[in-house]
mmCIF file of C-alpha atoms in Angstrom:
data_model
loop_
_atom_site.group_PDB
_atom_site.id
_atom_site.type_symbol
_atom_site.label_atom_id
_atom_site.label_comp_id
_atom_site.label_asym_id
_atom_site.label_seq_id
_atom_site.Cartn_x
_atom_site.Cartn_y
_atom_site.Cartn_z
ATOM 1 C CA MET H 77 129.383 105.958 98.932
ATOM 2 C CA ARG H 78 130.031 107.259 95.430
ATOM 3 C CA ARG H 79 129.295 110.900 94.821
ATOM 4 C CA MET H 80 126.903 111.938 92.042
ATOM 5 C CA LEU H 81 128.715 113.819 89.298
ATOM 6 C CA PRO H 82 126.757 116.876 88.160
ATOM 7 C CA ALA H 83 128.592 117.515 84.886
ATOM 8 C CA PRO H 84 130.611 115.638 82.239
ATOM 9 C CA ILE H 85 134.333 115.266 82.790
ATOM 10 C CA ASP H 86 136.140 117.357 80.194
ATOM 11 C CA GLY H 87 139.712 116.261 80.857
ATOM 12 C CA LYS H 88 140.782 119.388 82.712
ATOM 13 C CA ASN H 89 142.793 118.983 85.908
ATOM 14 C CA GLU H 90 140.376 121.361 87.688
ATOM 15 C CA ALA H 91 137.399 119.147 86.836
ATOM 16 C CA VAL H 92 139.195 116.055 88.074
ATOM 17 C CA LYS H 93 140.063 117.796 91.322
ATOM 18 C CA ASP H 94 136.544 119.159 91.836
ATOM 19 C CA HIS H 95 134.897 115.783 91.254
ATOM 20 C CA ARG H 96 137.405 113.923 93.479
ATOM 21 C CA ILE H 97 138.127 111.285 90.873
ATOM 22 C CA SER H 98 141.036 108.991 91.617
ATOM 23 C CA LYS H 99 144.190 109.392 89.584
ATOM 24 C CA SER H 100 143.614 106.184 87.654
ATOM 25 C CA THR H 101 140.399 107.574 86.115
ATOM 26 C CA LYS H 102 141.901 110.835 84.771
ATOM 27 C CA ILE H 103 141.586 111.412 81.045
ATOM 28 C CA PRO H 104 145.013 112.219 79.484
ATOM 29 C CA LEU H 105 145.342 115.759 78.160
ATOM 30 C CA ARG H 106 147.159 114.499 75.060
ATOM 31 C CA ALA H 107 145.367 111.303 74.225
ATOM 32 C CA SER H 108 146.054 109.681 70.868
ATOM 33 C CA VAL H 109 142.323 108.815 70.727
ATOM 34 C CA LEU H 110 139.695 111.365 71.706
ATOM 35 C CA PRO H 111 137.711 110.377 74.819
ATOM 36 C CA ASP H 112 134.206 108.997 74.284
ATOM 37 C CA ARG H 113 132.248 111.766 75.981
ATOM 38 C CA VAL H 114 128.906 110.068 75.226
ATOM 39 C CA GLY H 115 130.086 106.916 76.993
ATOM 40 C CA ILE H 116 131.358 108.931 79.924
ATOM 41 C CA ARG H 117 128.031 110.765 80.215
ATOM 42 C CA GLN H 118 126.139 107.459 80.142
ATOM 43 C CA ASN H 119 128.369 106.004 82.872
ATOM 44 C CA ILE H 120 127.856 109.084 85.017
ATOM 45 C CA ASP H 121 124.084 108.990 84.494
ATOM 46 C CA ALA H 122 124.027 105.314 85.497
ATOM 47 C CA LEU H 123 125.509 106.018 88.921
ATOM 48 C CA PRO H 124 122.478 107.665 90.555
ATOM 49 C CA TYR H 125 120.138 105.090 88.967
ATOM 50 C CA GLU H 126 122.147 102.142 90.340
ATOM 51 C CA GLU H 127 122.420 103.739 93.766
ATOM 52 C CA GLY H 128 118.709 104.564 93.783
ATOM 53 C CA TYR H 129 117.799 101.037 92.714
ATOM 54 C CA ARG H 130 119.973 99.462 95.432
ATOM 55 C CA GLN H 131 118.582 101.829 98.079
ATOM 56 C CA GLY H 132 114.992 101.225 96.953
ATOM 57 C CA LEU H 133 115.530 97.469 97.028
ATOM 58 C CA TYR H 134 116.826 97.757 100.575
ATOM 59 C CA ASP H 135 114.103 100.157 101.768
ATOM 60 C CA GLY H 136 111.361 97.953 100.340
ATOM 61 C CA GLY H 137 112.714 94.687 101.711
ATOM 62 C CA GLU H 138 115.551 94.162 104.162
ATOM 63 C CA ALA H 139 114.928 97.468 105.952
ATOM 64 C CA LYS H 140 111.382 96.341 106.734
ATOM 65 C CA VAL H 141 112.704 93.045 108.112
ATOM 66 C CA GLU H 142 115.176 94.974 110.303
ATOM 67 C CA LYS H 143 112.329 97.089 111.674
ATOM 68 C CA TRP H 144 110.606 94.043 113.173
ATOM 69 C CA LEU H 145 113.616 92.197 114.531
ATOM 70 C CA PRO H 146 113.845 92.161 118.352
ATOM 71 C CA ASN H 147 116.524 94.387 119.884
ATOM 72 C CA GLN H 148 120.023 92.920 120.019
ATOM 73 C CA MET H 149 119.065 90.183 117.547
ATOM 74 C CA VAL H 150 120.171 89.382 114.004
ATOM 75 C CA LEU H 151 118.680 86.970 111.462
ATOM 76 C CA PRO H 152 121.584 85.374 109.559
ATOM 77 C CA GLU H 153 121.406 83.616 106.191
ATOM 78 C CA LEU H 154 117.711 84.255 105.604
ATOM 79 C CA THR H 155 116.711 86.588 102.774
ATOM 80 C CA VAL H 156 113.663 88.822 102.715
ATOM 81 C CA ASP H 157 112.057 86.258 100.394
ATOM 82 C CA ASP H 158 112.590 83.570 103.040
ATOM 83 C CA VAL H 159 110.935 85.782 105.647
ATOM 84 C CA ILE H 160 107.979 86.578 103.379
ATOM 85 C CA GLN H 161 107.494 82.913 102.491
ATOM 86 C CA ALA H 162 107.426 81.947 106.169
ATOM 87 C CA GLY H 163 104.996 84.764 106.898
ATOM 88 C CA ILE H 164 102.630 83.783 104.068
ATOM 89 C CA GLN H 165 102.596 80.195 105.302
ATOM 90 C CA SER H 166 101.508 81.440 108.730
ATOM 91 C CA LEU H 167 98.654 83.435 107.144
ATOM 92 C CA THR H 168 96.965 80.676 105.166
ATOM 93 C CA GLY H 169 93.735 81.293 107.070
ATOM 94 C CA SER H 170 93.584 84.801 105.586
ATOM 95 C CA LEU H 171 94.134 83.730 101.982
ATOM 96 C CA ILE H 172 91.124 83.867 99.654
ATOM 97 C CA PRO H 173 91.045 81.575 96.594
ATOM 98 C CA ILE H 174 90.002 82.965 93.225
ATOM 99 C CA LEU H 175 88.294 81.021 90.459
ATOM 100 C CA THR H 176 90.319 79.243 87.771
ATOM 101 C CA THR H 177 89.592 79.380 84.051
ATOM 102 C CA VAL H 178 87.962 75.953 84.386
ATOM 103 C CA ASP H 179 85.616 77.292 87.077
ATOM 104 C CA VAL H 180 84.753 80.396 85.034
ATOM 105 C CA SER H 181 84.120 78.544 81.773
ATOM 106 C CA GLN H 182 81.926 75.965 83.517
ATOM 107 C CA GLU H 183 79.790 78.616 85.215
ATOM 108 C CA LEU H 184 79.453 80.577 81.980
ATOM 109 C CA ALA H 185 78.574 77.482 79.939
ATOM 110 C CA GLU H 186 75.907 76.424 82.444
ATOM 111 C CA ALA H 187 74.407 79.912 82.490
ATOM 112 C CA ILE H 188 74.129 79.987 78.695
ATOM 113 C CA LYS H 189 72.725 76.452 78.533
ATOM 114 C CA ASN H 190 70.060 77.216 81.130
ATOM 115 C CA ALA H 191 69.359 80.760 79.858
ATOM 116 C CA ARG H 192 70.324 82.262 83.210
ATOM 117 C CA PRO H 193 71.636 85.807 83.686
ATOM 118 C CA PHE H 194 75.423 85.910 83.956
ATOM 119 C CA SER H 195 77.966 88.719 83.976
ATOM 120 C CA LEU H 196 81.726 88.556 84.113
ATOM 121 C CA VAL H 197 83.227 91.989 84.768
ATOM 122 C CA ARG H 198 86.911 92.849 85.095
ATOM 123 C CA LEU H 199 88.539 95.588 87.141
ATOM 124 C CA GLY H 200 91.700 97.379 86.095
ATOM 125 C CA ASP H 201 93.301 100.664 87.074
ATOM 126 C CA GLY H 202 90.718 102.663 85.095
ATOM 127 C CA GLU H 203 87.746 101.229 86.961
ATOM 128 C CA LEU H 204 89.526 101.414 90.318
ATOM 129 C CA LEU H 205 90.579 105.032 89.854
ATOM 130 C CA THR H 206 87.030 105.952 88.845
ATOM 131 C CA LEU H 207 85.736 104.324 92.026
ATOM 132 C CA ALA H 208 88.489 105.991 94.064
ATOM 133 C CA HIS H 209 87.961 109.596 92.986
ATOM 134 C CA ASP H 210 86.606 111.753 95.796
ATOM 135 C CA THR H 211 86.203 108.628 97.954
ATOM 136 C CA VAL H 212 89.560 107.158 98.937
ATOM 137 C CA MET H 213 91.608 109.559 96.789
ATOM 138 C CA SER H 214 91.302 113.213 95.893
ATOM 139 C CA ILE H 215 90.202 114.090 92.379
ATOM 140 C CA GLU H 216 93.584 115.777 91.839
ATOM 141 C CA GLU H 217 95.476 112.584 92.675
ATOM 142 C CA VAL H 218 93.229 110.496 90.449
ATOM 143 C CA ARG H 219 93.742 112.859 87.527
ATOM 144 C CA ARG H 220 97.511 112.605 87.949
ATOM 145 C CA TRP H 221 97.432 108.807 88.079
ATOM 146 C CA GLY H 222 94.671 108.392 85.495
ATOM 147 C CA SER H 223 95.429 110.749 82.608
ATOM 148 C CA PHE H 224 94.190 107.929 80.317
ATOM 149 C CA LEU H 225 90.660 107.908 81.785
ATOM 150 C CA PRO H 226 89.046 110.037 79.040
ATOM 151 C CA TYR H 227 90.336 107.478 76.496
ATOM 152 C CA ALA H 228 88.690 104.755 78.630
ATOM 153 C CA GLY H 229 85.393 106.644 78.383
ATOM 154 C CA VAL H 230 85.157 108.577 81.661
ATOM 155 C CA ASN H 231 85.533 112.276 82.407
ATOM 156 C CA LEU H 232 85.905 112.924 86.111
ATOM 157 C CA PRO H 233 84.424 113.922 88.446
ATOM 158 C CA ASP H 234 81.384 111.723 87.840
ATOM 159 C CA SER H 235 79.629 110.525 90.983
ATOM 160 C CA ARG H 236 76.851 108.829 89.015
ATOM 161 C CA VAL H 237 79.239 106.575 87.097
ATOM 162 C CA ARG H 238 81.149 105.884 90.303
ATOM 163 C CA LEU H 239 77.963 104.595 91.906
ATOM 164 C CA GLU H 240 76.970 102.603 88.791
ATOM 165 C CA LEU H 241 80.355 100.876 88.828
ATOM 166 C CA ALA H 242 79.958 99.941 92.478
ATOM 167 C CA LYS H 243 76.481 98.513 91.787
ATOM 168 C CA ALA H 244 77.792 96.535 88.817
ATOM 169 C CA ILE H 245 80.512 94.955 90.930
ATOM 170 C CA SER H 246 78.063 94.069 93.701
ATOM 171 C CA SER H 247 75.670 92.329 91.305
ATOM 172 C CA ALA H 248 78.180 90.640 88.962
ATOM 173 C CA SER H 249 78.288 86.851 88.755
ATOM 174 C CA ILE H 250 82.108 86.877 88.680
ATOM 175 C CA VAL H 251 84.487 89.787 89.228
ATOM 176 C CA GLY H 252 87.941 89.755 87.664
ATOM 177 C CA ILE H 253 90.420 91.442 89.991
ATOM 178 C CA PRO H 254 94.077 92.377 89.470
ATOM 179 C CA GLU H 255 96.479 89.930 91.093
ATOM 180 C CA SER H 256 99.146 92.625 91.368
ATOM 181 C CA ARG H 257 99.549 94.288 94.783
ATOM 182 C CA HIS H 258 100.764 97.488 93.066
ATOM 183 C CA PRO H 259 99.289 100.730 94.512
ATOM 184 C CA SER H 260 97.223 101.234 91.332
ATOM 185 C CA TYR H 261 95.720 97.732 91.533
ATOM 186 C CA GLN H 262 95.111 95.830 94.785
ATOM 187 C CA GLY H 263 96.372 98.912 96.580
ATOM 188 C CA LEU H 264 93.126 100.563 95.417
ATOM 189 C CA LEU H 265 90.858 97.532 95.052
ATOM 190 C CA PHE H 266 90.245 96.661 98.689
ATOM 191 C CA PRO H 267 90.013 100.267 99.979
ATOM 192 C CA VAL H 268 87.313 101.112 97.396
ATOM 193 C CA LEU H 269 85.402 97.899 98.072
ATOM 194 C CA ARG H 270 85.446 98.746 101.765
ATOM 195 C CA TYR H 271 84.310 102.307 101.054
ATOM 196 C CA PHE H 272 81.276 101.133 99.075
ATOM 197 C CA GLY H 273 80.410 98.440 101.597
ATOM 198 C CA ILE H 274 81.163 95.568 99.216
ATOM 199 C CA ASN H 275 82.232 92.458 101.104
ATOM 200 C CA TYR H 276 84.949 90.901 98.961
ATOM 201 C CA ARG H 277 84.472 87.598 100.788
ATOM 202 C CA SER H 278 80.992 87.348 99.288
ATOM 203 C CA LEU H 279 82.210 88.016 95.734
ATOM 204 C CA LYS H 280 83.148 85.300 93.273
ATOM 205 C CA MET H 281 86.520 86.545 92.119
ATOM 206 C CA THR H 282 88.908 85.510 89.379
ATOM 207 C CA SER H 283 91.943 87.084 87.695
ATOM 208 C CA SER H 284 91.306 90.256 85.708
ATOM 209 C CA THR H 285 93.234 88.648 82.826
ATOM 210 C CA VAL H 286 90.892 85.659 82.722
ATOM 211 C CA ASN H 287 89.692 86.745 79.257
ATOM 212 C CA TYR H 288 93.175 86.125 77.828
ATOM 213 C CA ALA H 289 93.571 82.866 79.728
ATOM 214 C CA LEU H 290 90.214 81.560 78.480
ATOM 215 C CA ASN H 291 91.303 82.286 74.937
ATOM 216 C CA GLU H 292 94.783 80.782 75.308
ATOM 217 C CA GLU H 293 93.284 77.545 76.633
ATOM 218 C CA GLY H 294 90.747 77.323 73.803
ATOM 219 C CA ARG H 295 87.793 77.682 76.172
ATOM 220 C CA LEU H 296 86.473 80.908 74.683
ATOM 221 C CA ARG H 297 85.952 79.481 71.216
ATOM 222 C CA GLN H 298 84.337 76.396 72.752
ATOM 223 C CA LEU H 299 81.873 78.632 74.625
ATOM 224 C CA LEU H 300 80.917 80.430 71.408
ATOM 225 C CA THR H 301 80.452 77.416 69.184
ATOM 226 C CA GLY H 302 76.765 76.979 68.397
ATOM 227 C CA ARG H 303 75.832 80.200 70.227
ATOM 228 C CA ARG H 304 74.313 83.441 68.976
ATOM 229 C CA VAL H 305 76.881 86.116 69.767
ATOM 230 C CA LEU H 306 76.342 89.854 70.173
ATOM 231 C CA LEU H 307 79.428 92.048 69.819
ATOM 232 C CA ILE H 308 79.515 95.457 71.482
ATOM 233 C CA GLY H 309 82.275 98.040 71.186
ATOM 234 C CA ASN H 310 84.393 100.015 68.770
ATOM 235 C CA GLU H 311 86.213 96.910 67.537
ATOM 236 C CA ALA H 312 83.022 94.909 67.012
ATOM 237 C CA PRO H 313 82.963 95.090 63.180
ATOM 238 C CA GLY H 314 86.518 93.767 62.821
ATOM 239 C CA LEU H 315 85.977 91.150 65.505
ATOM 240 C CA ALA H 316 82.773 90.009 63.783
ATOM 241 C CA LYS H 317 84.686 89.375 60.554
ATOM 242 C CA HIS H 318 87.196 87.177 62.377
ATOM 243 C CA LEU H 319 84.560 85.216 64.294
ATOM 244 C CA ARG H 320 82.466 84.616 61.191
ATOM 245 C CA SER H 321 85.522 83.259 59.405
ATOM 246 C CA LEU H 322 85.643 80.619 62.160
ATOM 247 C CA GLY H 323 82.002 79.683 61.667
ATOM 248 C CA ILE H 324 80.736 81.490 64.756
ATOM 249 C CA GLN H 325 77.278 83.030 64.471
ATOM 250 C CA VAL H 326 77.468 86.773 65.053
ATOM 251 C CA GLN H 327 73.888 87.811 65.732
ATOM 252 C CA GLY H 328 74.463 91.530 66.047
ATOM 253 C CA ILE H 329 77.000 94.357 66.174
ATOM 254 C CA ILE H 330 76.751 97.564 68.176
ATOM 255 C CA ALA H 331 79.457 100.101 67.423
ATOM 256 C CA PRO H 332 80.755 102.518 68.408
ATOM 257 C CA VAL H 333 80.302 102.907 72.159
ATOM 258 C CA LEU H 334 81.091 106.504 73.077
ATOM 259 C CA GLY H 335 82.061 106.116 76.705
ATOM 260 C CA VAL H 336 79.897 105.858 79.810
ATOM 261 C CA THR H 337 77.505 108.558 78.594
ATOM 262 C CA ASP H 338 76.497 106.230 75.739
ATOM 263 C CA ILE H 339 75.398 103.323 77.942
ATOM 264 C CA GLN H 340 71.636 103.915 77.812
ATOM 265 C CA ARG H 341 71.588 104.248 74.007
ATOM 266 C CA VAL H 342 73.498 100.972 73.730
ATOM 267 C CA MET H 343 71.108 99.242 76.152
ATOM 268 C CA ASN H 344 68.167 100.411 74.036
ATOM 269 C CA GLN H 345 69.728 98.783 70.967
ATOM 270 C CA ILE H 346 70.601 95.555 72.797
ATOM 271 C CA ALA H 347 66.968 95.100 73.849
ATOM 272 C CA HIS H 348 65.961 94.503 70.213
ATOM 273 C CA ILE H 349 68.527 91.745 69.492
ATOM 274 C CA GLU H 350 68.160 88.025 70.218
ATOM 275 C CA PHE H 351 71.435 86.515 71.439
ATOM 276 C CA ASP H 352 72.906 83.972 73.851
ATOM 277 C CA ILE H 353 76.057 85.779 74.942
ATOM 278 C CA ALA H 354 77.341 89.334 74.573
ATOM 279 C CA PHE H 355 81.011 90.165 74.192
ATOM 280 C CA VAL H 356 81.583 93.718 75.377
ATOM 281 C CA SER H 357 84.740 95.706 74.695
ATOM 282 C CA ALA H 358 83.974 99.277 75.683
ATOM 283 C CA GLY H 359 86.450 100.481 78.281
ATOM 284 C CA ILE H 360 85.012 101.335 81.690
ATOM 285 C CA ALA H 361 81.480 101.289 80.238
ATOM 286 C CA ALA H 362 81.863 97.525 79.673
ATOM 287 C CA VAL H 363 81.575 96.768 83.401
ATOM 288 C CA ILE H 364 78.248 98.594 83.690
ATOM 289 C CA LEU H 365 76.950 97.211 80.390
ATOM 290 C CA CYS H 366 77.731 93.587 81.320
ATOM 291 C CA ALA H 367 75.952 93.924 84.649
ATOM 292 C CA ARG H 368 72.898 95.570 83.078
ATOM 293 C CA ILE H 369 72.674 92.982 80.287
ATOM 294 C CA ALA H 370 72.528 90.255 82.928
ATOM 295 C CA ASN H 371 70.261 92.033 85.406
ATOM 296 C CA GLU H 372 67.824 93.694 83.007
ATOM 297 C CA LEU H 373 67.768 91.308 80.037
ATOM 298 C CA GLY H 374 68.598 88.015 81.746
ATOM 299 C CA LYS H 375 71.426 87.251 79.297
ATOM 300 C CA ALA H 376 75.094 86.309 79.599
ATOM 301 C CA ALA H 377 77.722 89.017 79.108
ATOM 302 C CA LEU H 378 81.504 88.893 79.153
ATOM 303 C CA ASP H 379 83.846 91.884 79.484
ATOM 304 C CA MET H 380 86.354 91.262 76.680
ATOM 305 C CA GLY H 381 88.608 94.273 77.187
ATOM 306 C CA HIS H 382 91.597 94.716 74.888
ATOM 307 C CA LEU H 383 91.399 91.092 73.786
ATOM 308 C CA ALA H 384 88.958 92.281 71.122
ATOM 309 C CA ASP H 385 91.524 94.791 69.809
ATOM 310 C CA LYS H 386 94.266 92.162 69.698
ATOM 311 C CA ILE H 387 92.101 89.681 67.798
ATOM 312 C CA THR H 388 90.965 92.354 65.345
ATOM 313 C CA SER H 389 94.538 93.524 64.701
ATOM 314 C CA GLY H 390 95.749 89.959 64.131
ATOM 315 C CA GLU H 391 98.073 90.025 67.137
ATOM 316 C CA LEU H 392 96.017 87.186 68.611
ATOM 317 C CA SER H 393 93.421 84.824 67.234
ATOM 318 C CA LEU H 394 90.511 82.994 68.761
ATOM 319 C CA THR H 395 92.161 79.659 69.463
#
């Protein structure tokens, strides 16, 4: 195994001896061209990264396979991916399907047509960390992982908002969940659902990025055509300008939304506006707002997330 080098090589014989570098890698004392010390430093810095990456790849894959092999047995010519694939195929009975964009757009269209309450909420690391604080994680851990939470509209600890989020998820028509099994995503999702007694098998679930997929496939614009749209969130004025340029009827704008503490004020304003569907882009508050719009006002509401920002900035357009 290669040894980590704690300091740059400066060409001195003592340094070469101390670092146990083979003779072929010595830097001449009288070189006609000065050595590239920056390049040398970069090469040295790369060594621990490459070793760490290789070790992490092994620890997270092949080492786990080794752990479960019977004694005195080897498993030749099969990679960890082969083993995982075979294992997944044996667990098909435990797999849970999530709704496609076609499913989501059909349910949303039918709800609007029949004036039925409908809420599509989406869960990301912000919502999951808020649910996790002082439940499945300590507040200190959540603050370390979620330094962005104040930007998303939540200042922890906040047990009231935690409970409101759980209620919103339980009552939502469709819940967008992260497909990633990363510790910050599904690694938190199912533990917090279990903590709050929410049976994920009874939820209608889709991908948490369904908002982008609906737009990419042209389904979002189709849903809005001929509808009265309410826009809620800090980006609502810019988004309204874009939608109106496409001939979409923007019935109202509520901006700004100042985090979860602003939810009741926003709900009071919404109650005075006639609309068919609300697009909400308000950080963590959006989940609670969408659920309340459906449950209390009997309207359709969609958690837009950062899609609103991207449309407003011109990075994306409503296709």
